[in-house]
PDB file of C-alpha atoms in Angstrom:
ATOM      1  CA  UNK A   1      49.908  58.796 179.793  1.00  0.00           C
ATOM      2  CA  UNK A   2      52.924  56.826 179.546  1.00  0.00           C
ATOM      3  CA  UNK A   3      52.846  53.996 176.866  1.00  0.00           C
ATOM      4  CA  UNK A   4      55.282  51.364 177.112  1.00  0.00           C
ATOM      5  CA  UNK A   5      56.420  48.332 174.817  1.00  0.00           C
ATOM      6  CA  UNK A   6      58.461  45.646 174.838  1.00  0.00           C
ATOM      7  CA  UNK A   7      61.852  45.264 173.365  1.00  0.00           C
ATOM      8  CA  UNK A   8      63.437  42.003 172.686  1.00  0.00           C
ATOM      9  CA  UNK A   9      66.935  41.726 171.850  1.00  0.00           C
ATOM     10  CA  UNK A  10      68.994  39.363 169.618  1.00  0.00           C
ATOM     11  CA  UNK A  11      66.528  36.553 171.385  1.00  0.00           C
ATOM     12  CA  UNK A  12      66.475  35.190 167.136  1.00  0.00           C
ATOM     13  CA  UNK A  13      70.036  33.721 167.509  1.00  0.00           C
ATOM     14  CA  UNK A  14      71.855  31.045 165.655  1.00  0.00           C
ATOM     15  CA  UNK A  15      74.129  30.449 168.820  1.00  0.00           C
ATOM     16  CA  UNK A  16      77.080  29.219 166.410  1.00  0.00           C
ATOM     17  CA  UNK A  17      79.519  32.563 167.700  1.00  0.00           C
ATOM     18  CA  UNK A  18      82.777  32.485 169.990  1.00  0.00           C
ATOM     19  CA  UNK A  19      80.875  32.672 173.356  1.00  0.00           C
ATOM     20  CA  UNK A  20      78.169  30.813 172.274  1.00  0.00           C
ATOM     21  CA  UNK A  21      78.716  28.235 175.017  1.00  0.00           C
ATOM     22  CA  UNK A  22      79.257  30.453 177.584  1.00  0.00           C
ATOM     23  CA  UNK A  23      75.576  32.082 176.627  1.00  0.00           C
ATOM     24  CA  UNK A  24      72.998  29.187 176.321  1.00  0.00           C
ATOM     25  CA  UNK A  25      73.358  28.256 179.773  1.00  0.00           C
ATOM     26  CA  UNK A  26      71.787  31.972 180.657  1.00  0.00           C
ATOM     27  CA  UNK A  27      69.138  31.867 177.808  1.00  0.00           C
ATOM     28  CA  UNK A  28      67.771  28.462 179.023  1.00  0.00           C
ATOM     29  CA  UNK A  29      67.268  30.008 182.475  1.00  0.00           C
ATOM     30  CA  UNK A  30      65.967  33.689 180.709  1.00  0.00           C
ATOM     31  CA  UNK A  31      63.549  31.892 178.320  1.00  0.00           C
ATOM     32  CA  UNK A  32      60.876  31.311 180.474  1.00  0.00           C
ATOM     33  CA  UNK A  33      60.345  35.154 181.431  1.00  0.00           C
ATOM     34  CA  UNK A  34      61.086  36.057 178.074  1.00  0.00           C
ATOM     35  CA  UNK A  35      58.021  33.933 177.196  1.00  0.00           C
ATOM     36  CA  UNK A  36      56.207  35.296 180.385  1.00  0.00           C
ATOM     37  CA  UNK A  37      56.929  38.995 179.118  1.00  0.00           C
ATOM     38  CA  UNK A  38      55.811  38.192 175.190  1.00  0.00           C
ATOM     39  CA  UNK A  39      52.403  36.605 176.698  1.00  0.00           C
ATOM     40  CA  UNK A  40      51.741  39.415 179.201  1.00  0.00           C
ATOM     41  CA  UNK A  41      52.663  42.262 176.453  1.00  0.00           C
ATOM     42  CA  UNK A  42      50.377  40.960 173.735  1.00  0.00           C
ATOM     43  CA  UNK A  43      47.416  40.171 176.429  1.00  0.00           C
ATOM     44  CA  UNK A  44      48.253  44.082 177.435  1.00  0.00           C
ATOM     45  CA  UNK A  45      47.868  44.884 173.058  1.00  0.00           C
ATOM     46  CA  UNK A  46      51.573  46.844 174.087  1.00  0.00           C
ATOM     47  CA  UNK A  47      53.965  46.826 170.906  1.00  0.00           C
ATOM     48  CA  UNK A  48      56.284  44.431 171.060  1.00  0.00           C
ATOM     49  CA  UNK A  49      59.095  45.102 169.107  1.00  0.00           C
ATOM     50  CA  UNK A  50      62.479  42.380 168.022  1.00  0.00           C
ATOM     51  CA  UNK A  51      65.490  44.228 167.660  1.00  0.00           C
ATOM     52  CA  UNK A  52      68.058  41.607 166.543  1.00  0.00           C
ATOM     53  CA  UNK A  53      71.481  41.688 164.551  1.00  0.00           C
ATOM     54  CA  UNK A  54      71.802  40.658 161.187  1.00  0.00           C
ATOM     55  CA  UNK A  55      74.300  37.577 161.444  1.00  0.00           C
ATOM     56  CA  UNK A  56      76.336  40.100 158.979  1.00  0.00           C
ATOM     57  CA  UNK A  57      73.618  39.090 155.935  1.00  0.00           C
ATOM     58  CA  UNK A  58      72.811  42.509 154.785  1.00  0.00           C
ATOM     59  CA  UNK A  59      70.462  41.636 151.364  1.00  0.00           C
ATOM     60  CA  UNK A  60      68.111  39.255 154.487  1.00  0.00           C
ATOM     61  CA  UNK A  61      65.390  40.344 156.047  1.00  0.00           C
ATOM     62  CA  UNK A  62      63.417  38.932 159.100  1.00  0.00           C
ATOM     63  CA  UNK A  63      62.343  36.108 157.743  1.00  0.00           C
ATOM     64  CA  UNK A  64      65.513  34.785 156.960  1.00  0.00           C
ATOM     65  CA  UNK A  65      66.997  35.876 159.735  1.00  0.00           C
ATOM     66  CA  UNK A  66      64.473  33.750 161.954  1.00  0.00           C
ATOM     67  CA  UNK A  67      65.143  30.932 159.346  1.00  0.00           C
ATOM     68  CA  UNK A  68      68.675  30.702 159.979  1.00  0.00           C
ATOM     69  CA  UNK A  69      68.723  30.860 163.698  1.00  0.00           C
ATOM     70  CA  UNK A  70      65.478  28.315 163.811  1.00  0.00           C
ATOM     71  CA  UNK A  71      68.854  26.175 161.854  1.00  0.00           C
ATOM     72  CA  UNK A  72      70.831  26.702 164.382  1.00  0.00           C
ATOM     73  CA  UNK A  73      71.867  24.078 167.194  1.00  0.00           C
ATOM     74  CA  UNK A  74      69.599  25.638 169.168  1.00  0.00           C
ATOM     75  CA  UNK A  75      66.400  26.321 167.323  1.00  0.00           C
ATOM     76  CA  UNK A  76      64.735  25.139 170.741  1.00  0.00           C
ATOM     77  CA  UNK A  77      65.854  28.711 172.211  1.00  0.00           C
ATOM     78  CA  UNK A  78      64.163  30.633 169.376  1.00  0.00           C
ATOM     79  CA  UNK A  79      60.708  28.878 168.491  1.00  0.00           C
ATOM     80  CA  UNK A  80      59.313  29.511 171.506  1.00  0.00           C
ATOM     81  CA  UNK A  81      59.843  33.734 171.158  1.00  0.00           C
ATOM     82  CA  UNK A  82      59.533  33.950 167.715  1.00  0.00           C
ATOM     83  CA  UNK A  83      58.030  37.039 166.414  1.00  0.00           C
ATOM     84  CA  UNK A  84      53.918  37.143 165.554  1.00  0.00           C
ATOM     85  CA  UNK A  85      52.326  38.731 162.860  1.00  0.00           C
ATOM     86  CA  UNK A  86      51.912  41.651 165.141  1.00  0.00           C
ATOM     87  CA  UNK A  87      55.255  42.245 165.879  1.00  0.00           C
ATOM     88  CA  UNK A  88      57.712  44.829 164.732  1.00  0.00           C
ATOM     89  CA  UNK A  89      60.912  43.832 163.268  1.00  0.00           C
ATOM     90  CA  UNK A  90      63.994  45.931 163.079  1.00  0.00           C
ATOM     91  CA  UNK A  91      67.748  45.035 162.286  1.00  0.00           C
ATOM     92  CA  UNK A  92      70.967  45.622 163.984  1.00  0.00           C
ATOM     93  CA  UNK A  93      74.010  45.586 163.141  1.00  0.00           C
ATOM     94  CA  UNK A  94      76.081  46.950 166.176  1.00  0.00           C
ATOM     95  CA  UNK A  95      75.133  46.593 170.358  1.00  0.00           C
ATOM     96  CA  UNK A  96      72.838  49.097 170.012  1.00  0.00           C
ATOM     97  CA  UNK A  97      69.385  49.139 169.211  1.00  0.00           C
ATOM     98  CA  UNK A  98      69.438  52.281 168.319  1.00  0.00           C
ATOM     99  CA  UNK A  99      72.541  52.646 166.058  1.00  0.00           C
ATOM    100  CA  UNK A 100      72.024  52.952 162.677  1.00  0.00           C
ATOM    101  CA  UNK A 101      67.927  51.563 163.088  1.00  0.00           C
ATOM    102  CA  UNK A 102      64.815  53.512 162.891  1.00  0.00           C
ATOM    103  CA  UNK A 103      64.126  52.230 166.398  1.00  0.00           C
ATOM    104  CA  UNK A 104      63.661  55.920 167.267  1.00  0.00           C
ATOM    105  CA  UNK A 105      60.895  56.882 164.604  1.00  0.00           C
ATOM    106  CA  UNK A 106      59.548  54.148 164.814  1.00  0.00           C
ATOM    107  CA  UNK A 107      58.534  54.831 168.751  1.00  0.00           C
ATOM    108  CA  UNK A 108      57.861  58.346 167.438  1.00  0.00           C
ATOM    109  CA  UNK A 109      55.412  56.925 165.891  1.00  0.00           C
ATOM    110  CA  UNK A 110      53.846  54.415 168.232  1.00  0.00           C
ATOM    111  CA  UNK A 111      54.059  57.162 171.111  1.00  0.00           C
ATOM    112  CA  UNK A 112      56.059  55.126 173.035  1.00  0.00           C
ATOM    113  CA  UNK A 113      58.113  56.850 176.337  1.00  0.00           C
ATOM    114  CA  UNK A 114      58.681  53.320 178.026  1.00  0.00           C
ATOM    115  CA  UNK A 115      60.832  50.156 176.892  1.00  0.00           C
ATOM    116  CA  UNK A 116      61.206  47.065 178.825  1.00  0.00           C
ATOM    117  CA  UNK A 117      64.369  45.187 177.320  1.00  0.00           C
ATOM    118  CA  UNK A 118      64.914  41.292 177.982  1.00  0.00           C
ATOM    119  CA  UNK A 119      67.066  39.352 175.541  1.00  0.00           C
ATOM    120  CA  UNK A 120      70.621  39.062 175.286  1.00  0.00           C
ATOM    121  CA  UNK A 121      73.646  40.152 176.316  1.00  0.00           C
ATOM    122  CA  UNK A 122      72.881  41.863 179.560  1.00  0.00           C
ATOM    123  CA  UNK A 123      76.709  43.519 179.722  1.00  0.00           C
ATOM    124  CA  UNK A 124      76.316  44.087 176.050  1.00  0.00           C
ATOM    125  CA  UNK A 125      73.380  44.996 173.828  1.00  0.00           C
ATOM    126  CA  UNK A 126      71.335  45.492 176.924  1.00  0.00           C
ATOM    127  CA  UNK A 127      73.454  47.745 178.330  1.00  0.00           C
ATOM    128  CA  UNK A 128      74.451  49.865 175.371  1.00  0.00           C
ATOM    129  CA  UNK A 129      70.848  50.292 174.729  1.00  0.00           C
ATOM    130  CA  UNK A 130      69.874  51.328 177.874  1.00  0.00           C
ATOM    131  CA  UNK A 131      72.047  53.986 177.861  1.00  0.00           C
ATOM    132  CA  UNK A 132      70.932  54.799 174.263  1.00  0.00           C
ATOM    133  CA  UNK A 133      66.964  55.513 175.527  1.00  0.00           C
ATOM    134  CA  UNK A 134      68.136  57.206 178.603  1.00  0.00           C
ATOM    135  CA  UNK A 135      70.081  60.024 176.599  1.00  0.00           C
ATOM    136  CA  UNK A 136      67.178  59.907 174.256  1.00  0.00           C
ATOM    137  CA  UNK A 137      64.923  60.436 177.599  1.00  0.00           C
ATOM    138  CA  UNK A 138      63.144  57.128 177.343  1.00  0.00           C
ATOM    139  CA  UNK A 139      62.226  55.448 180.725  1.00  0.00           C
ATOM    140  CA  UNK A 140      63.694  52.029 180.949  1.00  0.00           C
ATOM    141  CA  UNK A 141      62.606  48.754 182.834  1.00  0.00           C
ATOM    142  CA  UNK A 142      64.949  46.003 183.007  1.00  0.00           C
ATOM    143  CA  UNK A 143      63.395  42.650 183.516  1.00  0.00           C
ATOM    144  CA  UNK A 144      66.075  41.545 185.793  1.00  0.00           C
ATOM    145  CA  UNK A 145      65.364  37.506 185.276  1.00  0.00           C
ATOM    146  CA  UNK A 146      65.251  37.542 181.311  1.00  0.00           C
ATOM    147  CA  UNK A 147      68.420  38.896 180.568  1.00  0.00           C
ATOM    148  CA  UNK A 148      71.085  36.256 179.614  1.00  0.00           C
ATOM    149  CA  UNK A 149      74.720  37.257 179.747  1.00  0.00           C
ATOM    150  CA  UNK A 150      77.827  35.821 178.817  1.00  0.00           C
ATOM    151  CA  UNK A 151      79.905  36.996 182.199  1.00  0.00           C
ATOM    152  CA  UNK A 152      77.505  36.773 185.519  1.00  0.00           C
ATOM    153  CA  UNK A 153      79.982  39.842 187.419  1.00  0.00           C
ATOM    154  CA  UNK A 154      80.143  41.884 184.253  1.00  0.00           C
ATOM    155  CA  UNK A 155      75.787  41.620 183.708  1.00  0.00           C
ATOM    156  CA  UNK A 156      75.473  41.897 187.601  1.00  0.00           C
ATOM    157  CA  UNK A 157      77.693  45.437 186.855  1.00  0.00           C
ATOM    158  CA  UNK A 158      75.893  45.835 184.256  1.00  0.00           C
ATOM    159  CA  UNK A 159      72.462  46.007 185.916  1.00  0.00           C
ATOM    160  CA  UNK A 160      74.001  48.182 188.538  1.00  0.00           C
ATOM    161  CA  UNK A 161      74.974  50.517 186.150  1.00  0.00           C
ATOM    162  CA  UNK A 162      72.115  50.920 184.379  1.00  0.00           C
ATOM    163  CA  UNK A 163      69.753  51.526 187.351  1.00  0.00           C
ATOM    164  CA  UNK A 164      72.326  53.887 189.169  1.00  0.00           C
ATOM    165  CA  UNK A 165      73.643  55.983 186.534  1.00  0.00           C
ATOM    166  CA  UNK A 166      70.446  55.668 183.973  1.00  0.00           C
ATOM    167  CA  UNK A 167      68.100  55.919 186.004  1.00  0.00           C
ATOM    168  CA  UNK A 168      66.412  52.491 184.850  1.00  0.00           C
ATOM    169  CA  UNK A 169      63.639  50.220 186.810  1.00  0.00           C
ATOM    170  CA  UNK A 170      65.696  46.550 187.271  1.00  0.00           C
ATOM    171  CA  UNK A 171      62.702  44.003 188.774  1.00  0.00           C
ATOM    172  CA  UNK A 172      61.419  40.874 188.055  1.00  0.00           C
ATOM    173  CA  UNK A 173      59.696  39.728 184.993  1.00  0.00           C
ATOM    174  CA  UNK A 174      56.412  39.942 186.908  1.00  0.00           C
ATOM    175  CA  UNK A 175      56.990  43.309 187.800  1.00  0.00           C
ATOM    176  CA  UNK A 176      58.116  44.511 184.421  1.00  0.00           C
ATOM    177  CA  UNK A 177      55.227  45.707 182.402  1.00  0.00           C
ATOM    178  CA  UNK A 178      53.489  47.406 185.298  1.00  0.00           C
TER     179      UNK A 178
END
């Protein structure tokens, strides 16, 4: 049996980088499913797990990493997807989610074979880490509709990519954990 859980990716942002403004935009439309897909995981009991970069603060840890992006200009993004007491916490510091973490024992350990990803950047983090579980033979579901992206064409080529040459499941947030 096939278990899956839920990945969610730099959603605990302070929003105070370069492209910054070109971003918000796409998390206020991806917030809602992102919320949607949190709600519908935990009702499911799946392990939902934050994958998120560490602003370059290597002595923080979660806590302060949600402090400083709930800070941030746009702390109304992040309080409504901030992590429970259930969820897993692990921290980035590349695209990735899998350079460098112990993303991979850790779904060792849960038994995990499926991710769905939502978060941010669809033509960056989500796509590097796509690739990343399908060359470690994960099966990956996109939830098309909360994915923010910086560039619409490059995340549009970005989701084409990843379903043609990775093999992954792109559908809509109500289609994602099934």
């Amino acid at each position: 049996m096939v278990k899956t859980a839920l990945v969610v990716i730099d959603m605990i942002n302070a929003y105070d980088h370069e492209d910054a403004e070109l971003l918000v935009p796409s998390v206020k439309r991806a917030l809602p499913p992102v919320m949607k897909l949190l709600e519908q995981a935990r009702e499911r009991d799946l392990p939902v797990i934050y994958v998120n970069e560490n602003f370059g603060k290597w002595r923080s840890h979660h806590g302060e990493i949600l402090d400083t992006a709930l800070a941030g200009p746009h702390a109304d993004l992040v309080e409504p997807v901030r992590p429970d007491e259930s969820s897993y916490f692990i921290v980035k510091a590349r695209h990735s989610i899998f350079y460098e973490t112990p993303l991979t024992y850790l779904l060792g350990t849960l038994d995990v074979s499926h991710l769905v990803l939502c978060g941010q950047v669809t033509e960056q983090c989500v796509l590097y880490s796509a690739l990343d579980a399908h060359i470690r033979h994960l099966t990956v579901t996109i939830a098309r509709d909360a994915v923010a992206h910086i560039h619409q064409d490059l995340a549009d080529a970005a989701l084409r990519m990843m379903e043609e040459n990775m093999a992954a499941r792109i559908v809509p947030t109500a289609q994602a954990l099934d």
